PDB file of C-alpha atoms in Angstrom:
ATOM      1  CA  UNK E   1     -32.893   7.630 -98.606  1.00 58.00           C
ATOM      2  CA  UNK E   2     -34.211   7.995 -95.079  1.00 55.00           C
ATOM      3  CA  UNK E   3     -34.681  11.626 -94.198  1.00 91.00           C
ATOM      4  CA  UNK E   4     -36.040  14.094 -91.706  1.00 95.00           C
ATOM      5  CA  UNK E   5     -37.146  17.379 -93.237  1.00 96.00           C
ATOM      6  CA  UNK E   6     -37.867  20.470 -91.205  1.00 96.00           C
ATOM      7  CA  UNK E   7     -39.617  23.636 -92.253  1.00 96.00           C
ATOM      8  CA  UNK E   8     -39.185  26.501 -92.252  1.00 96.00           C
ATOM      9  CA  UNK E   9     -35.383  26.730 -92.156  1.00 95.00           C
ATOM     10  CA  UNK E  10     -35.580  30.171 -90.582  1.00 96.00           C
ATOM     11  CA  UNK E  11     -38.402  32.022 -88.857  1.00 97.00           C
ATOM     12  CA  UNK E  12     -38.734  35.435 -87.273  1.00 97.00           C
ATOM     13  CA  UNK E  13     -41.743  36.289 -85.137  1.00 96.00           C
ATOM     14  CA  UNK E  14     -42.716  38.917 -82.601  1.00 97.00           C
ATOM     15  CA  UNK E  15     -43.215  38.356 -78.895  1.00 97.00           C
ATOM     16  CA  UNK E  16     -46.686  36.906 -78.367  1.00 96.00           C
ATOM     17  CA  UNK E  17     -46.826  35.562 -81.879  1.00 96.00           C
ATOM     18  CA  UNK E  18     -48.010  32.130 -82.946  1.00 96.00           C
ATOM     19  CA  UNK E  19     -45.464  29.806 -84.563  1.00 97.00           C
ATOM     20  CA  UNK E  20     -45.660  26.273 -85.929  1.00 98.00           C
ATOM     21  CA  UNK E  21     -42.529  24.299 -86.763  1.00 98.00           C
ATOM     22  CA  UNK E  22     -42.990  21.294 -89.023  1.00 98.00           C
ATOM     23  CA  UNK E  23     -41.127  18.027 -89.255  1.00 98.00           C
ATOM     24  CA  UNK E  24     -41.664  15.188 -91.704  1.00 98.00           C
ATOM     25  CA  UNK E  25     -39.803  11.892 -91.734  1.00 97.00           C
ATOM     26  CA  UNK E  26     -39.746   9.315 -94.503  1.00 95.00           C
ATOM     27  CA  UNK E  27     -37.965   6.689 -92.415  1.00 89.00           C
ATOM     28  CA  UNK E  28     -41.097   4.827 -91.298  1.00 91.00           C
ATOM     29  CA  UNK E  29     -39.870   5.402 -87.748  1.00 92.00           C
ATOM     30  CA  UNK E  30     -42.290   5.244 -84.853  1.00 92.00           C
ATOM     31  CA  UNK E  31     -40.456   7.695 -82.617  1.00 93.00           C
ATOM     32  CA  UNK E  32     -40.088  11.419 -83.261  1.00 95.00           C
ATOM     33  CA  UNK E  33     -38.527  14.122 -81.119  1.00 96.00           C
ATOM     34  CA  UNK E  34     -38.241  17.885 -80.840  1.00 97.00           C
ATOM     35  CA  UNK E  35     -35.077  19.380 -79.344  1.00 97.00           C
ATOM     36  CA  UNK E  36     -33.759  22.885 -78.866  1.00 97.00           C
ATOM     37  CA  UNK E  37     -30.088  23.801 -79.063  1.00 95.00           C
ATOM     38  CA  UNK E  38     -28.696  26.856 -77.320  1.00 94.00           C
ATOM     39  CA  UNK E  39     -25.132  28.102 -77.055  1.00 88.00           C
ATOM     40  CA  UNK E  40     -23.339  26.495 -74.153  1.00 85.00           C
ATOM     41  CA  UNK E  41     -25.964  23.780 -73.741  1.00 88.00           C
ATOM     42  CA  UNK E  42     -26.409  20.366 -75.213  1.00 89.00           C
ATOM     43  CA  UNK E  43     -29.596  19.623 -77.102  1.00 93.00           C
ATOM     44  CA  UNK E  44     -32.572  19.564 -74.751  1.00 95.00           C
ATOM     45  CA  UNK E  45     -35.689  17.486 -75.299  1.00 95.00           C
ATOM     46  CA  UNK E  46     -38.950  19.407 -75.582  1.00 97.00           C
ATOM     47  CA  UNK E  47     -41.540  16.800 -76.613  1.00 97.00           C
ATOM     48  CA  UNK E  48     -41.540  13.403 -78.241  1.00 95.00           C
ATOM     49  CA  UNK E  49     -43.959  10.873 -79.639  1.00 95.00           C
ATOM     50  CA  UNK E  50     -44.239   7.111 -79.982  1.00 92.00           C
ATOM     51  CA  UNK E  51     -46.623   7.253 -82.912  1.00 93.00           C
ATOM     52  CA  UNK E  52     -49.542   9.045 -84.499  1.00 94.00           C
ATOM     53  CA  UNK E  53     -51.724  10.638 -81.850  1.00 94.00           C
ATOM     54  CA  UNK E  54     -49.203  10.000 -79.062  1.00 94.00           C
ATOM     55  CA  UNK E  55     -47.409  12.785 -77.211  1.00 95.00           C
ATOM     56  CA  UNK E  56     -44.869  12.631 -74.394  1.00 94.00           C
ATOM     57  CA  UNK E  57     -43.440  15.490 -72.375  1.00 94.00           C
ATOM     58  CA  UNK E  58     -39.709  16.060 -72.531  1.00 93.00           C
ATOM     59  CA  UNK E  59     -37.356  17.888 -70.215  1.00 92.00           C
ATOM     60  CA  UNK E  60     -38.086  21.511 -71.221  1.00 95.00           C
ATOM     61  CA  UNK E  61     -41.765  21.518 -72.309  1.00 96.00           C
ATOM     62  CA  UNK E  62     -42.920  24.839 -70.858  1.00 96.00           C
ATOM     63  CA  UNK E  63     -44.299  27.168 -73.517  1.00 96.00           C
ATOM     64  CA  UNK E  64     -44.484  24.447 -76.169  1.00 98.00           C
ATOM     65  CA  UNK E  65     -47.187  22.185 -77.485  1.00 97.00           C
ATOM     66  CA  UNK E  66     -46.738  19.427 -80.006  1.00 97.00           C
ATOM     67  CA  UNK E  67     -48.926  17.279 -82.165  1.00 97.00           C
ATOM     68  CA  UNK E  68     -48.214  14.073 -84.092  1.00 97.00           C
ATOM     69  CA  UNK E  69     -50.830  13.963 -86.825  1.00 97.00           C
ATOM     70  CA  UNK E  70     -49.456  10.985 -88.761  1.00 96.00           C
ATOM     71  CA  UNK E  71     -46.522   8.650 -88.465  1.00 96.00           C
ATOM     72  CA  UNK E  72     -44.633  11.016 -90.758  1.00 97.00           C
ATOM     73  CA  UNK E  73     -45.547  14.420 -89.347  1.00 97.00           C
ATOM     74  CA  UNK E  74     -44.677  15.994 -85.999  1.00 98.00           C
ATOM     75  CA  UNK E  75     -45.387  19.656 -85.276  1.00 98.00           C
ATOM     76  CA  UNK E  76     -44.093  21.957 -82.569  1.00 98.00           C
ATOM     77  CA  UNK E  77     -46.371  24.838 -81.595  1.00 98.00           C
ATOM     78  CA  UNK E  78     -45.467  28.041 -79.830  1.00 97.00           C
ATOM     79  CA  UNK E  79     -48.760  29.816 -79.131  1.00 93.00           C
ATOM     80  CA  UNK E  80     -47.340  32.847 -77.317  1.00 95.00           C
ATOM     81  CA  UNK E  81     -43.741  33.084 -78.428  1.00 96.00           C
ATOM     82  CA  UNK E  82     -41.247  34.712 -76.070  1.00 97.00           C
ATOM     83  CA  UNK E  83     -37.662  35.894 -76.653  1.00 97.00           C
ATOM     84  CA  UNK E  84     -36.436  33.026 -74.444  1.00 97.00           C
ATOM     85  CA  UNK E  85     -37.636  30.660 -77.159  1.00 98.00           C
ATOM     86  CA  UNK E  86     -35.162  32.071 -79.636  1.00 97.00           C
ATOM     87  CA  UNK E  87     -33.157  28.974 -80.465  1.00 97.00           C
ATOM     88  CA  UNK E  88     -32.178  26.370 -83.021  1.00 96.00           C
ATOM     89  CA  UNK E  89     -34.782  23.608 -83.098  1.00 97.00           C
ATOM     90  CA  UNK E  90     -34.070  20.069 -84.245  1.00 96.00           C
ATOM     91  CA  UNK E  91     -36.429  17.271 -85.069  1.00 97.00           C
ATOM     92  CA  UNK E  92     -35.282  13.652 -84.984  1.00 95.00           C
ATOM     93  CA  UNK E  93     -36.736  10.241 -85.648  1.00 94.00           C
ATOM     94  CA  UNK E  94     -35.827   6.763 -84.408  1.00 91.00           C
ATOM     95  CA  UNK E  95     -36.961   3.218 -85.180  1.00 89.00           C
ATOM     96  CA  UNK E  96     -36.896   2.463 -81.464  1.00 83.00           C
ATOM     97  CA  UNK E  97     -33.278   1.522 -80.928  1.00 81.00           C
ATOM     98  CA  UNK E  98     -30.254   3.752 -80.371  1.00 80.00           C
ATOM     99  CA  UNK E  99     -30.232   5.059 -83.964  1.00 85.00           C
ATOM    100  CA  UNK E 100     -31.458   8.572 -84.538  1.00 89.00           C
ATOM    101  CA  UNK E 101     -31.798  10.657 -87.711  1.00 91.00           C
ATOM    102  CA  UNK E 102     -31.769  14.418 -87.254  1.00 93.00           C
ATOM    103  CA  UNK E 103     -33.218  17.123 -89.441  1.00 94.00           C
ATOM    104  CA  UNK E 104     -31.213  20.172 -90.522  1.00 93.00           C
ATOM    105  CA  UNK E 105     -32.814  22.437 -87.959  1.00 95.00           C
ATOM    106  CA  UNK E 106     -35.091  25.484 -87.811  1.00 96.00           C
ATOM    107  CA  UNK E 107     -33.624  28.712 -86.558  1.00 96.00           C
ATOM    108  CA  UNK E 108     -36.260  30.748 -84.692  1.00 97.00           C
ATOM    109  CA  UNK E 109     -35.838  34.365 -83.669  1.00 97.00           C
ATOM    110  CA  UNK E 110     -38.439  35.946 -81.382  1.00 97.00           C
ATOM    111  CA  UNK E 111     -38.133  39.727 -81.245  1.00 96.00           C
TER     112      UNK E 111
ATOM    113  CA  UNK L   1     -26.703  19.640 -63.701  1.00 69.00           C
ATOM    114  CA  UNK L   2     -24.677  18.936 -66.838  1.00 79.00           C
ATOM    115  CA  UNK L   3     -24.136  15.213 -67.147  1.00 93.00           C
ATOM    116  CA  UNK L   4     -21.958  15.281 -70.262  1.00 96.00           C
ATOM    117  CA  UNK L   5     -18.906  17.531 -70.291  1.00 96.00           C
ATOM    118  CA  UNK L   6     -16.800  18.037 -73.388  1.00 97.00           C
ATOM    119  CA  UNK L   7     -13.341  19.517 -73.657  1.00 97.00           C
ATOM    120  CA  UNK L   8     -11.894  21.600 -74.999  1.00 97.00           C
ATOM    121  CA  UNK L   9     -14.744  24.010 -75.748  1.00 96.00           C
ATOM    122  CA  UNK L  10     -12.950  25.039 -78.910  1.00 96.00           C
ATOM    123  CA  UNK L  11      -9.833  23.994 -80.741  1.00 97.00           C
ATOM    124  CA  UNK L  12      -7.875  25.390 -83.668  1.00 98.00           C
ATOM    125  CA  UNK L  13      -5.548  23.101 -85.611  1.00 98.00           C
ATOM    126  CA  UNK L  14      -3.667  23.355 -88.878  1.00 98.00           C
ATOM    127  CA  UNK L  15      -4.714  21.207 -91.787  1.00 98.00           C
ATOM    128  CA  UNK L  16      -2.925  17.877 -91.617  1.00 97.00           C
ATOM    129  CA  UNK L  17      -2.515  17.860 -87.850  1.00 98.00           C
ATOM    130  CA  UNK L  18      -4.161  15.323 -85.568  1.00 98.00           C
ATOM    131  CA  UNK L  19      -6.472  16.257 -82.713  1.00 98.00           C
ATOM    132  CA  UNK L  20      -8.212  14.634 -79.758  1.00 98.00           C
ATOM    133  CA  UNK L  21     -11.568  15.595 -78.298  1.00 98.00           C
ATOM    134  CA  UNK L  22     -12.621  14.537 -74.824  1.00 98.00           C
ATOM    135  CA  UNK L  23     -15.957  13.581 -73.313  1.00 98.00           C
ATOM    136  CA  UNK L  24     -16.584  12.915 -69.630  1.00 98.00           C
ATOM    137  CA  UNK L  25     -20.002  11.995 -68.342  1.00 97.00           C
ATOM    138  CA  UNK L  26     -21.921  11.010 -65.231  1.00 96.00           C
ATOM    139  CA  UNK L  27     -24.965   9.469 -66.941  1.00 94.00           C
ATOM    140  CA  UNK L  28     -26.143   6.245 -65.330  1.00 93.00           C
ATOM    141  CA  UNK L  29     -26.841   3.803 -66.815  1.00 92.00           C
ATOM    142  CA  UNK L  30     -24.645   4.406 -69.831  1.00 94.00           C
ATOM    143  CA  UNK L  31     -25.858   2.057 -72.528  1.00 92.00           C
ATOM    144  CA  UNK L  32     -24.008   3.632 -75.452  1.00 94.00           C
ATOM    145  CA  UNK L  33     -22.082   6.733 -76.487  1.00 96.00           C
ATOM    146  CA  UNK L  34     -22.249   8.338 -79.895  1.00 95.00           C
ATOM    147  CA  UNK L  35     -20.191  11.079 -81.502  1.00 97.00           C
ATOM    148  CA  UNK L  36     -21.907  13.448 -83.913  1.00 96.00           C
ATOM    149  CA  UNK L  37     -20.510  16.036 -86.330  1.00 97.00           C
ATOM    150  CA  UNK L  38     -22.525  19.224 -86.752  1.00 95.00           C
ATOM    151  CA  UNK L  39     -21.610  21.579 -89.567  1.00 93.00           C
ATOM    152  CA  UNK L  40     -22.597  25.185 -88.968  1.00 87.00           C
ATOM    153  CA  UNK L  41     -26.342  25.581 -89.347  1.00 80.00           C
ATOM    154  CA  UNK L  42     -26.809  21.927 -90.182  1.00 85.00           C
ATOM    155  CA  UNK L  43     -28.112  18.821 -88.462  1.00 88.00           C
ATOM    156  CA  UNK L  44     -26.191  16.187 -86.535  1.00 93.00           C
ATOM    157  CA  UNK L  45     -24.469  13.445 -88.471  1.00 93.00           C
ATOM    158  CA  UNK L  46     -23.407  10.316 -86.606  1.00 93.00           C
ATOM    159  CA  UNK L  47     -19.702   9.484 -86.799  1.00 95.00           C
ATOM    160  CA  UNK L  48     -19.518   6.433 -84.590  1.00 95.00           C
ATOM    161  CA  UNK L  49     -21.227   4.628 -81.724  1.00 94.00           C
ATOM    162  CA  UNK L  50     -19.533   2.865 -78.817  1.00 96.00           C
ATOM    163  CA  UNK L  51     -21.294   0.243 -76.770  1.00 94.00           C
ATOM    164  CA  UNK L  52     -18.941  -2.070 -74.872  1.00 94.00           C
ATOM    165  CA  UNK L  53     -17.433  -1.527 -71.438  1.00 95.00           C
ATOM    166  CA  UNK L  54     -14.088  -0.755 -73.073  1.00 96.00           C
ATOM    167  CA  UNK L  55     -14.721  -0.079 -76.733  1.00 96.00           C
ATOM    168  CA  UNK L  56     -12.829   1.201 -79.742  1.00 97.00           C
ATOM    169  CA  UNK L  57     -14.155   2.122 -83.158  1.00 96.00           C
ATOM    170  CA  UNK L  58     -12.650   3.415 -86.354  1.00 94.00           C
ATOM    171  CA  UNK L  59     -14.335   5.188 -89.257  1.00 91.00           C
ATOM    172  CA  UNK L  60     -11.825   6.482 -91.785  1.00 94.00           C
ATOM    173  CA  UNK L  61      -9.871   9.313 -90.201  1.00 96.00           C
ATOM    174  CA  UNK L  62     -12.098   9.214 -87.131  1.00 96.00           C
ATOM    175  CA  UNK L  63     -11.408   6.835 -84.274  1.00 97.00           C
ATOM    176  CA  UNK L  64     -12.987   6.741 -80.845  1.00 98.00           C
ATOM    177  CA  UNK L  65     -12.572   5.046 -77.497  1.00 98.00           C
ATOM    178  CA  UNK L  66     -14.901   4.477 -74.592  1.00 98.00           C
ATOM    179  CA  UNK L  67     -14.105   3.456 -71.020  1.00 97.00           C
ATOM    180  CA  UNK L  68     -17.317   2.983 -69.089  1.00 97.00           C
ATOM    181  CA  UNK L  69     -15.457   2.456 -65.808  1.00 97.00           C
ATOM    182  CA  UNK L  70     -13.961   5.927 -66.143  1.00 97.00           C
ATOM    183  CA  UNK L  71     -17.079   7.280 -67.928  1.00 97.00           C
ATOM    184  CA  UNK L  72     -14.758   8.779 -70.501  1.00 98.00           C
ATOM    185  CA  UNK L  73     -14.571   8.834 -74.284  1.00 98.00           C
ATOM    186  CA  UNK L  74     -12.184  10.304 -76.805  1.00 98.00           C
ATOM    187  CA  UNK L  75     -12.573  11.150 -80.480  1.00 98.00           C
ATOM    188  CA  UNK L  76      -9.390  11.227 -82.527  1.00 98.00           C
ATOM    189  CA  UNK L  77      -9.271  12.932 -85.900  1.00 98.00           C
ATOM    190  CA  UNK L  78      -6.226  12.097 -87.967  1.00 97.00           C
ATOM    191  CA  UNK L  79      -4.746  14.307 -90.692  1.00 98.00           C
ATOM    192  CA  UNK L  80      -7.422  16.971 -90.373  1.00 98.00           C
ATOM    193  CA  UNK L  81      -8.977  18.558 -93.443  1.00 97.00           C
ATOM    194  CA  UNK L  82     -10.586  21.980 -93.817  1.00 97.00           C
ATOM    195  CA  UNK L  83     -13.957  20.188 -94.090  1.00 96.00           C
ATOM    196  CA  UNK L  84     -13.483  18.851 -90.572  1.00 97.00           C
ATOM    197  CA  UNK L  85     -14.317  22.339 -89.299  1.00 97.00           C
ATOM    198  CA  UNK L  86     -17.493  21.724 -87.310  1.00 97.00           C
ATOM    199  CA  UNK L  87     -18.872  21.171 -83.836  1.00 96.00           C
ATOM    200  CA  UNK L  88     -18.433  17.656 -82.475  1.00 98.00           C
ATOM    201  CA  UNK L  89     -21.043  16.516 -80.030  1.00 97.00           C
ATOM    202  CA  UNK L  90     -20.824  13.643 -77.560  1.00 97.00           C
ATOM    203  CA  UNK L  91     -24.137  11.969 -76.701  1.00 95.00           C
ATOM    204  CA  UNK L  92     -24.733   9.323 -74.048  1.00 95.00           C
ATOM    205  CA  UNK L  93     -27.805   7.105 -74.252  1.00 92.00           C
ATOM    206  CA  UNK L  94     -29.063   5.623 -71.006  1.00 89.00           C
ATOM    207  CA  UNK L  95     -30.872   2.783 -72.788  1.00 83.00           C
ATOM    208  CA  UNK L  96     -30.521   0.871 -76.005  1.00 76.00           C
ATOM    209  CA  UNK L  97     -34.031   1.725 -77.041  1.00 75.00           C
ATOM    210  CA  UNK L  98     -35.897   4.891 -77.868  1.00 69.00           C
ATOM    211  CA  UNK L  99     -37.556   4.640 -74.458  1.00 71.00           C
ATOM    212  CA  UNK L 100     -34.281   5.874 -73.015  1.00 79.00           C
ATOM    213  CA  UNK L 101     -33.003   9.407 -72.878  1.00 85.00           C
ATOM    214  CA  UNK L 102     -30.159  10.948 -74.837  1.00 90.00           C
ATOM    215  CA  UNK L 103     -27.826  13.197 -72.862  1.00 93.00           C
ATOM    216  CA  UNK L 104     -26.017  15.725 -75.037  1.00 95.00           C
ATOM    217  CA  UNK L 105     -22.751  17.502 -74.462  1.00 96.00           C
ATOM    218  CA  UNK L 106     -22.462  21.150 -75.478  1.00 95.00           C
ATOM    219  CA  UNK L 107     -19.916  20.246 -78.137  1.00 96.00           C
ATOM    220  CA  UNK L 108     -16.333  21.034 -79.077  1.00 97.00           C
ATOM    221  CA  UNK L 109     -15.952  23.576 -81.854  1.00 96.00           C
ATOM    222  CA  UNK L 110     -13.087  22.494 -84.112  1.00 98.00           C
ATOM    223  CA  UNK L 111     -11.611  24.956 -86.575  1.00 98.00           C
ATOM    224  CA  UNK L 112      -9.123  23.696 -89.131  1.00 98.00           C
ATOM    225  CA  UNK L 113      -6.981  26.383 -90.729  1.00 97.00           C
ATOM    226  CA  UNK L 114      -4.787  26.092 -93.828  1.00 96.00           C
TER     227      UNK L 114
END
């Protein structure tokens, strides 16, 4: 079954810490996305990718880097985490049409 | 500026009752609209997608409408169950391909009580 798996499920880090969120999809989809979800807001796009080695900037990219190492794997990097990055992060994949498959999310707390 | 507004923000209904969730948007172009269900702490699961200028879909106890002229959609849940407790998110896609952007509403939190 097609799936998007995120890890870790939960993460706590200190301000200034270094965090990597992982996402793996087994859908053979070309497109992968990182979103953040905050109370009172819809999901907001951080970075996305059209394929291995490709990276596109989303709507709220500040403070985040991303890397697409393979078609399956998309990583979100926070090199100097700040409390404002406390959020629920979702990864998604798409074959290139209007269908999207979302992961279960990673809850990040920056203290 | 929020381009997808959902109402109500939260809703409490008794098991077995029907409910209606609203979505108004200003996204242009509006290629398609999708409703997702998000259980607490979980990912988004697609319930239905609407595409046509005036569209209707049905998926079990879920039914939805879309009026692109009014930029308005509704999600109806019939005979609610306790498992329907979740956040329902309206998403408007401005293209039919992944080159487009998805515009997310903040969601309606539905609580179904016995």
